[in-house]
mmCIF file of C-alpha atoms in Angstrom:
data_model
loop_
_atom_site.group_PDB
_atom_site.id
_atom_site.type_symbol
_atom_site.label_atom_id
_atom_site.label_comp_id
_atom_site.label_asym_id
_atom_site.label_seq_id
_atom_site.Cartn_x
_atom_site.Cartn_y
_atom_site.Cartn_z
ATOM 1 C CA LYS U 1 107.297 254.425 -24.506
ATOM 2 C CA PHE U 2 105.511 251.971 -23.623
ATOM 3 C CA TYR U 3 101.449 252.345 -23.294
ATOM 4 C CA ASN U 4 98.655 250.697 -21.730
ATOM 5 C CA LEU U 5 95.107 249.784 -22.966
ATOM 6 C CA ALA U 6 93.696 253.181 -22.043
ATOM 7 C CA GLY U 7 96.600 255.512 -23.853
ATOM 8 C CA THR U 8 98.449 255.491 -20.075
ATOM 9 C CA ALA U 9 102.416 255.978 -20.594
ATOM 10 C CA THR U 10 103.533 252.880 -18.696
ATOM 11 C CA GLU U 11 106.965 251.205 -17.889
ATOM 12 C CA CYS U 12 107.933 248.322 -19.798
ATOM 13 C CA MET U 13 108.298 245.823 -16.898
ATOM 14 C CA ALA U 14 105.345 246.939 -15.031
ATOM 15 C CA LEU U 15 103.231 246.598 -18.258
ATOM 16 C CA LEU U 16 104.042 243.406 -18.530
ATOM 17 C CA LYS U 17 103.404 242.261 -15.484
ATOM 18 C CA SER U 18 99.766 244.187 -15.215
ATOM 19 C CA LEU U 19 98.939 241.737 -18.020
ATOM 20 C CA GLY U 20 100.421 238.680 -16.483
ATOM 21 C CA MET U 21 103.787 237.785 -17.025
ATOM 22 C CA ASN U 22 105.857 236.605 -14.180
ATOM 23 C CA THR U 23 109.214 236.620 -15.538
ATOM 24 C CA ILE U 24 111.891 238.562 -17.174
ATOM 25 C CA ARG U 25 114.810 237.234 -19.117
ATOM 26 C CA LEU U 26 117.908 239.024 -19.676
ATOM 27 C CA ARG U 27 120.473 238.552 -22.310
ATOM 28 C CA VAL U 28 124.314 239.054 -21.105
ATOM 29 C CA TRP U 29 127.101 240.235 -23.854
ATOM 30 C CA VAL U 30 130.501 240.437 -22.818
ATOM 31 C CA ASN U 31 131.507 243.555 -24.404
ATOM 32 C CA PRO U 32 129.033 245.123 -26.169
ATOM 33 C CA ALA U 33 130.015 248.071 -28.713
ATOM 34 C CA ALA U 34 126.729 250.254 -27.306
ATOM 35 C CA ASN U 35 127.316 248.540 -23.621
ATOM 36 C CA TRP U 36 123.643 247.085 -24.240
ATOM 37 C CA ASN U 37 123.107 243.791 -22.177
ATOM 38 C CA ASN U 38 126.226 244.647 -20.719
ATOM 39 C CA THR U 39 126.540 243.905 -16.402
ATOM 40 C CA ALA U 40 125.718 247.387 -16.209
ATOM 41 C CA ASP U 41 122.499 247.316 -18.012
ATOM 42 C CA VAL U 42 121.499 243.980 -17.139
ATOM 43 C CA LEU U 43 121.923 245.011 -13.334
ATOM 44 C CA LEU U 44 119.553 247.984 -13.922
ATOM 45 C CA LYS U 45 116.735 245.630 -15.545
ATOM 46 C CA ALA U 46 117.059 243.107 -13.020
ATOM 47 C CA LYS U 47 116.747 245.520 -10.059
ATOM 48 C CA ARG U 48 113.583 246.926 -11.834
ATOM 49 C CA ALA U 49 112.372 243.117 -11.928
ATOM 50 C CA LYS U 50 112.953 242.212 -8.246
ATOM 51 C CA THR U 51 111.333 244.935 -7.121
ATOM 52 C CA LEU U 52 108.788 244.009 -9.635
ATOM 53 C CA GLY U 53 108.070 241.062 -7.798
ATOM 54 C CA MET U 54 109.277 238.924 -11.330
ATOM 55 C CA ARG U 55 111.185 235.838 -11.418
ATOM 56 C CA ILE U 56 114.490 236.201 -13.716
ATOM 57 C CA MET U 57 116.610 234.442 -16.275
ATOM 58 C CA ILE U 58 119.686 235.108 -17.038
ATOM 59 C CA ASP U 59 120.869 234.866 -20.713
ATOM 60 C CA PHE U 60 124.471 234.371 -21.392
ATOM 61 C CA HIS U 61 125.516 234.848 -25.217
ATOM 62 C CA TYR U 62 129.114 234.180 -24.318
ATOM 63 C CA SER U 63 129.374 236.427 -27.212
ATOM 64 C CA ASP U 64 129.960 240.393 -27.658
ATOM 65 C CA THR U 65 126.626 240.299 -29.969
ATOM 66 C CA TRP U 66 123.938 238.049 -30.810
ATOM 67 C CA ALA U 67 124.224 234.074 -30.474
ATOM 68 C CA ASP U 68 122.289 231.988 -31.986
ATOM 69 C CA PRO U 69 122.235 228.696 -34.453
ATOM 70 C CA GLY U 70 124.094 230.886 -37.463
ATOM 71 C CA HIS U 71 126.340 232.988 -35.017
ATOM 72 C CA GLN U 72 128.115 231.825 -31.998
ATOM 73 C CA THR U 73 131.549 234.503 -32.124
ATOM 74 C CA LYS U 74 133.692 234.538 -29.406
ATOM 75 C CA PRO U 75 134.123 237.601 -27.558
ATOM 76 C CA GLU U 76 137.169 239.678 -29.333
ATOM 77 C CA ALA U 77 138.975 239.332 -25.968
ATOM 78 C CA TRP U 78 138.467 235.809 -26.174
ATOM 79 C CA ARG U 79 139.240 235.429 -29.712
ATOM 80 C CA ASN U 80 143.010 234.167 -29.416
ATOM 81 C CA LEU U 81 142.948 232.164 -26.284
ATOM 82 C CA SER U 82 144.291 229.105 -25.734
ATOM 83 C CA PHE U 83 141.345 225.664 -25.025
ATOM 84 C CA PRO U 84 142.270 225.936 -20.935
ATOM 85 C CA ASP U 85 142.399 229.897 -21.022
ATOM 86 C CA LEU U 86 138.531 230.094 -23.356
ATOM 87 C CA LYS U 87 137.049 227.640 -20.307
ATOM 88 C CA ALA U 88 138.360 229.965 -17.214
ATOM 89 C CA ALA U 89 137.747 233.031 -19.507
ATOM 90 C CA LEU U 90 133.925 231.847 -19.830
ATOM 91 C CA ALA U 91 133.796 230.760 -15.899
ATOM 92 C CA ALA U 92 135.356 234.043 -15.236
ATOM 93 C CA HIS U 93 132.596 236.665 -16.887
ATOM 94 C CA THR U 94 130.143 233.853 -15.529
ATOM 95 C CA THR U 95 131.362 234.476 -11.991
ATOM 96 C CA SER U 96 131.421 238.095 -12.652
ATOM 97 C CA VAL U 97 128.162 239.099 -13.610
ATOM 98 C CA LEU U 98 126.245 236.898 -11.151
ATOM 99 C CA THR U 99 128.758 238.024 -7.950
ATOM 100 C CA VAL U 100 127.271 241.605 -9.360
ATOM 101 C CA LEU U 101 123.581 240.280 -9.055
ATOM 102 C CA LYS U 102 124.468 238.595 -5.713
ATOM 103 C CA GLU U 103 125.967 241.938 -4.096
ATOM 104 C CA ASN U 104 123.150 243.681 -5.352
ATOM 105 C CA ASP U 105 120.630 240.952 -3.726
ATOM 106 C CA ILE U 106 119.324 239.621 -6.801
ATOM 107 C CA THR U 107 118.856 236.106 -7.528
ATOM 108 C CA PRO U 108 118.131 234.486 -11.154
ATOM 109 C CA GLU U 109 116.279 231.619 -10.286
ATOM 110 C CA TRP U 110 117.535 230.176 -13.968
ATOM 111 C CA VAL U 111 120.471 230.817 -15.627
ATOM 112 C CA GLN U 112 121.255 230.023 -19.336
ATOM 113 C CA VAL U 113 125.137 229.011 -20.353
ATOM 114 C CA GLY U 114 124.986 230.016 -23.855
ATOM 115 C CA ASN U 115 122.177 230.659 -26.374
ATOM 116 C CA GLU U 116 120.308 228.596 -29.112
ATOM 117 C CA THR U 117 123.727 226.240 -28.893
ATOM 118 C CA SER U 118 122.295 223.959 -31.304
ATOM 119 C CA ASN U 119 125.618 223.363 -32.974
ATOM 120 C CA GLY U 120 127.858 224.329 -29.847
ATOM 121 C CA MET U 121 129.013 227.642 -28.818
ATOM 122 C CA LEU U 122 132.671 229.999 -29.054
ATOM 123 C CA TRP U 123 132.937 228.593 -32.713
ATOM 124 C CA GLU U 124 135.628 227.122 -34.024
ATOM 125 C CA THR U 125 136.743 225.574 -30.871
ATOM 126 C CA GLY U 126 133.514 224.523 -28.933
ATOM 127 C CA LYS U 127 131.650 223.832 -32.301
ATOM 128 C CA ALA U 128 129.982 220.442 -31.261
ATOM 129 C CA SER U 129 130.237 218.858 -34.361
ATOM 130 C CA VAL U 130 133.591 219.692 -34.546
ATOM 131 C CA SER U 131 134.413 218.951 -30.999
ATOM 132 C CA MET U 132 131.217 217.639 -28.790
ATOM 133 C CA ALA U 133 133.996 217.025 -26.154
ATOM 134 C CA ASN U 134 134.907 221.181 -26.098
ATOM 135 C CA TYR U 135 131.427 221.976 -26.165
ATOM 136 C CA ALA U 136 130.680 219.971 -22.907
ATOM 137 C CA ALA U 137 133.606 221.011 -21.326
ATOM 138 C CA LEU U 138 132.925 224.952 -22.096
ATOM 139 C CA THR U 139 129.011 223.680 -20.794
ATOM 140 C CA LEU U 140 130.459 222.725 -17.639
ATOM 141 C CA SER U 141 132.806 225.335 -17.132
ATOM 142 C CA GLY U 142 129.432 227.773 -17.072
ATOM 143 C CA TYR U 143 127.652 225.096 -15.023
ATOM 144 C CA ASN U 144 130.158 225.000 -12.131
ATOM 145 C CA ALA U 145 130.310 229.180 -12.275
ATOM 146 C CA VAL U 146 126.526 229.688 -11.891
ATOM 147 C CA LYS U 147 126.771 226.737 -8.934
ATOM 148 C CA ALA U 148 129.223 228.607 -7.063
ATOM 149 C CA VAL U 149 127.610 231.568 -6.897
ATOM 150 C CA PHE U 150 123.781 230.548 -7.151
ATOM 151 C CA PRO U 151 124.024 226.909 -5.782
ATOM 152 C CA ASN U 152 120.025 226.797 -6.148
ATOM 153 C CA ALA U 153 119.666 228.638 -9.710
ATOM 154 C CA LYS U 154 118.752 226.073 -12.159
ATOM 155 C CA VAL U 155 121.204 225.800 -15.068
ATOM 156 C CA VAL U 156 119.652 225.840 -18.887
ATOM 157 C CA VAL U 157 121.237 224.524 -21.973
ATOM 158 C CA HIS U 158 119.011 225.874 -24.780
ATOM 159 C CA LEU U 159 118.705 225.179 -28.194
ATOM 160 C CA ASN U 160 116.563 226.334 -31.157
ATOM 161 C CA ASN U 161 113.568 224.062 -33.186
ATOM 162 C CA GLY U 162 111.970 222.168 -30.263
ATOM 163 C CA TYR U 163 110.486 220.174 -32.363
ATOM 164 C CA ASP U 164 113.490 218.467 -33.625
ATOM 165 C CA ASN U 165 114.056 215.124 -31.377
ATOM 166 C CA ALA U 166 117.291 214.323 -33.498
ATOM 167 C CA LEU U 167 118.759 217.884 -32.661
ATOM 168 C CA TYR U 168 118.333 217.278 -28.747
ATOM 169 C CA ARG U 169 119.174 213.664 -28.910
ATOM 170 C CA TRP U 170 122.595 214.295 -30.718
ATOM 171 C CA ILE U 171 123.318 217.388 -28.110
ATOM 172 C CA PHE U 172 122.316 216.057 -24.899
ATOM 173 C CA ASP U 173 123.693 212.707 -25.519
ATOM 174 C CA GLY U 174 126.935 214.234 -26.846
ATOM 175 C CA LEU U 175 127.100 216.546 -23.627
ATOM 176 C CA LYS U 176 125.975 213.629 -21.154
ATOM 177 C CA ASN U 177 128.648 211.739 -22.597
ATOM 178 C CA ASN U 178 131.343 214.400 -22.265
ATOM 179 C CA GLY U 179 130.833 214.967 -18.548
ATOM 180 C CA ALA U 180 128.639 217.807 -19.144
ATOM 181 C CA LYS U 181 126.161 218.518 -16.680
ATOM 182 C CA TRP U 182 122.466 220.633 -16.708
ATOM 183 C CA ASP U 183 119.217 221.383 -14.636
ATOM 184 C CA VAL U 184 116.806 222.376 -17.309
ATOM 185 C CA ILE U 185 116.508 221.795 -20.685
ATOM 186 C CA GLY U 186 115.467 225.123 -23.141
ATOM 187 C CA MET U 187 113.554 225.311 -25.846
ATOM 188 C CA SER U 188 113.003 228.108 -28.926
ATOM 189 C CA VAL U 189 109.669 227.234 -30.958
ATOM 190 C CA TYR U 190 108.938 229.368 -34.000
ATOM 191 C CA PRO U 191 106.451 227.688 -36.171
ATOM 192 C CA TYR U 192 107.431 229.487 -39.178
ATOM 193 C CA TRP U 193 110.710 227.569 -38.852
ATOM 194 C CA TYR U 194 108.936 224.384 -38.800
ATOM 195 C CA THR U 195 107.217 224.744 -41.656
ATOM 196 C CA THR U 196 106.756 228.702 -43.688
ATOM 197 C CA SER U 197 102.898 228.016 -44.341
ATOM 198 C CA ASN U 198 103.136 228.623 -40.079
ATOM 199 C CA ASP U 199 101.623 225.006 -39.237
ATOM 200 C CA TRP U 200 101.619 225.604 -35.358
ATOM 201 C CA VAL U 201 99.252 223.043 -34.505
ATOM 202 C CA ASN U 202 101.689 220.160 -35.832
ATOM 203 C CA CYS U 203 104.933 222.067 -34.454
ATOM 204 C CA ASN U 204 103.494 222.019 -30.847
ATOM 205 C CA THR U 205 102.573 218.515 -31.180
ATOM 206 C CA GLN U 206 106.449 218.042 -31.971
ATOM 207 C CA VAL U 207 107.465 219.910 -29.692
ATOM 208 C CA GLN U 208 105.271 218.112 -26.641
ATOM 209 C CA LEU U 209 106.674 214.501 -28.054
ATOM 210 C CA ASN U 210 109.895 215.816 -27.683
ATOM 211 C CA MET U 211 109.350 217.175 -24.300
ATOM 212 C CA ASN U 212 108.132 214.303 -22.987
ATOM 213 C CA ASP U 213 111.327 212.237 -24.704
ATOM 214 C CA MET U 214 113.271 214.896 -23.012
ATOM 215 C CA VAL U 215 112.098 214.180 -19.762
ATOM 216 C CA THR U 216 111.855 210.438 -19.921
ATOM 217 C CA ARG U 217 115.577 210.010 -21.553
ATOM 218 C CA TYR U 218 117.474 212.630 -19.212
ATOM 219 C CA GLY U 219 115.195 213.863 -16.701
ATOM 220 C CA SER U 220 115.160 217.005 -17.029
ATOM 221 C CA GLU U 221 112.967 219.687 -16.554
ATOM 222 C CA VAL U 222 111.783 221.775 -19.777
ATOM 223 C CA MET U 223 111.021 224.741 -20.595
ATOM 224 C CA VAL U 224 110.496 226.852 -23.607
ATOM 225 C CA VAL U 225 112.951 230.230 -23.220
ATOM 226 C CA GLU U 226 111.731 231.801 -26.835
ATOM 227 C CA CYS U 227 108.882 231.151 -28.762
ATOM 228 C CA GLY U 228 107.255 233.632 -31.189
ATOM 229 C CA MET U 229 104.426 233.631 -34.168
ATOM 230 C CA SER U 230 104.526 237.265 -36.639
ATOM 231 C CA TRP U 231 103.184 240.268 -34.718
ATOM 232 C CA ASP U 232 100.604 240.980 -37.479
ATOM 233 C CA ASN U 233 98.810 237.309 -37.293
ATOM 234 C CA ALA U 234 97.495 238.055 -33.577
ATOM 235 C CA THR U 235 94.848 235.748 -33.488
ATOM 236 C CA VAL U 236 96.313 232.557 -34.720
ATOM 237 C CA CYS U 237 99.472 233.549 -32.571
ATOM 238 C CA ARG U 238 96.728 233.359 -29.030
ATOM 239 C CA SER U 239 95.761 230.179 -30.329
ATOM 240 C CA PHE U 240 99.526 228.936 -30.819
ATOM 241 C CA LEU U 241 99.888 229.873 -27.073
ATOM 242 C CA ARG U 242 97.483 229.024 -25.297
ATOM 243 C CA ASP U 243 97.894 225.498 -27.087
ATOM 244 C CA LEU U 244 101.884 226.003 -26.301
ATOM 245 C CA ILE U 245 101.257 226.685 -22.748
ATOM 246 C CA THR U 246 98.777 223.941 -22.214
ATOM 247 C CA ARG U 247 100.706 220.900 -23.902
ATOM 248 C CA VAL U 248 103.744 222.473 -22.147
ATOM 249 C CA ARG U 249 101.629 221.985 -18.437
ATOM 250 C CA ALA U 250 101.038 218.566 -19.308
ATOM 251 C CA VAL U 251 104.746 217.658 -20.007
ATOM 252 C CA LYS U 252 104.738 213.954 -18.009
ATOM 253 C CA ASN U 253 106.250 214.425 -14.012
ATOM 254 C CA SER U 254 105.011 217.794 -14.086
ATOM 255 C CA LYS U 255 108.725 218.888 -15.670
ATOM 256 C CA GLY U 256 107.117 221.510 -18.408
ATOM 257 C CA ILE U 257 107.872 224.711 -16.046
ATOM 258 C CA GLY U 258 107.188 227.716 -18.522
ATOM 259 C CA VAL U 259 106.679 229.250 -21.628
ATOM 260 C CA MET U 260 108.432 232.734 -22.610
ATOM 261 C CA TYR U 261 107.513 235.004 -25.293
ATOM 262 C CA TRP U 262 110.376 236.496 -27.443
ATOM 263 C CA GLU U 263 109.846 239.241 -27.087
ATOM 264 C CA PRO U 264 106.610 240.681 -25.739
ATOM 265 C CA GLN U 265 107.514 244.658 -25.597
ATOM 266 C CA ALA U 266 108.076 244.488 -29.675
ATOM 267 C CA TYR U 267 105.584 244.487 -32.148
#
């Protein structure tokens, strides 16, 4: 249960909205063991967000569980597929989930194709360091599937370490050179991973430089789709967030479009 400052039990998303948040980001897993983040669960949460008038981002992990820079495990049902069949399965899953939302009159504003795909996704087949071409083809398969259901939704490619310009140039040059498409470059920003001393000032400075470079280099919009600091350092975290929001708003050509916290309903 969740409580407001007066101690009154309040539904989680309604509480978030009352505190000024306007967007809900929902992860999607393919065949999760306990049904968390499957299509039905995502639909339930998306309905709640829509009723509250909140904007929605759908975040496809293309896995049965967490996908991140250290884990990009294929769904068990896709494990032995050929590469053409893997691309088709990714497209079919994307289409299926988004079609359920569309049939329920829910229109996401953004759709991520992969989560923190800093070395590709659906390993080993789509591992960027092994085959950038395969990773790009999988990304394009997801992009095309999204646009077929929601032509106006913006497709996000999301990497971690938003301060690491070399990483972003490597991935997005690789995607571009292999024919992939995207609309928004999504970033994770966790100062702890920049330096263990939580040097958020220099972290945010590098993020802003990287964002401006992404706008110049690719013309893409940029967004912080995840950020966070230790829950027990609230004063410093507030300073970090205020500064990060200011820097994203200052990105050139008004291409910095948002900041989302991971995850605000937890400590």
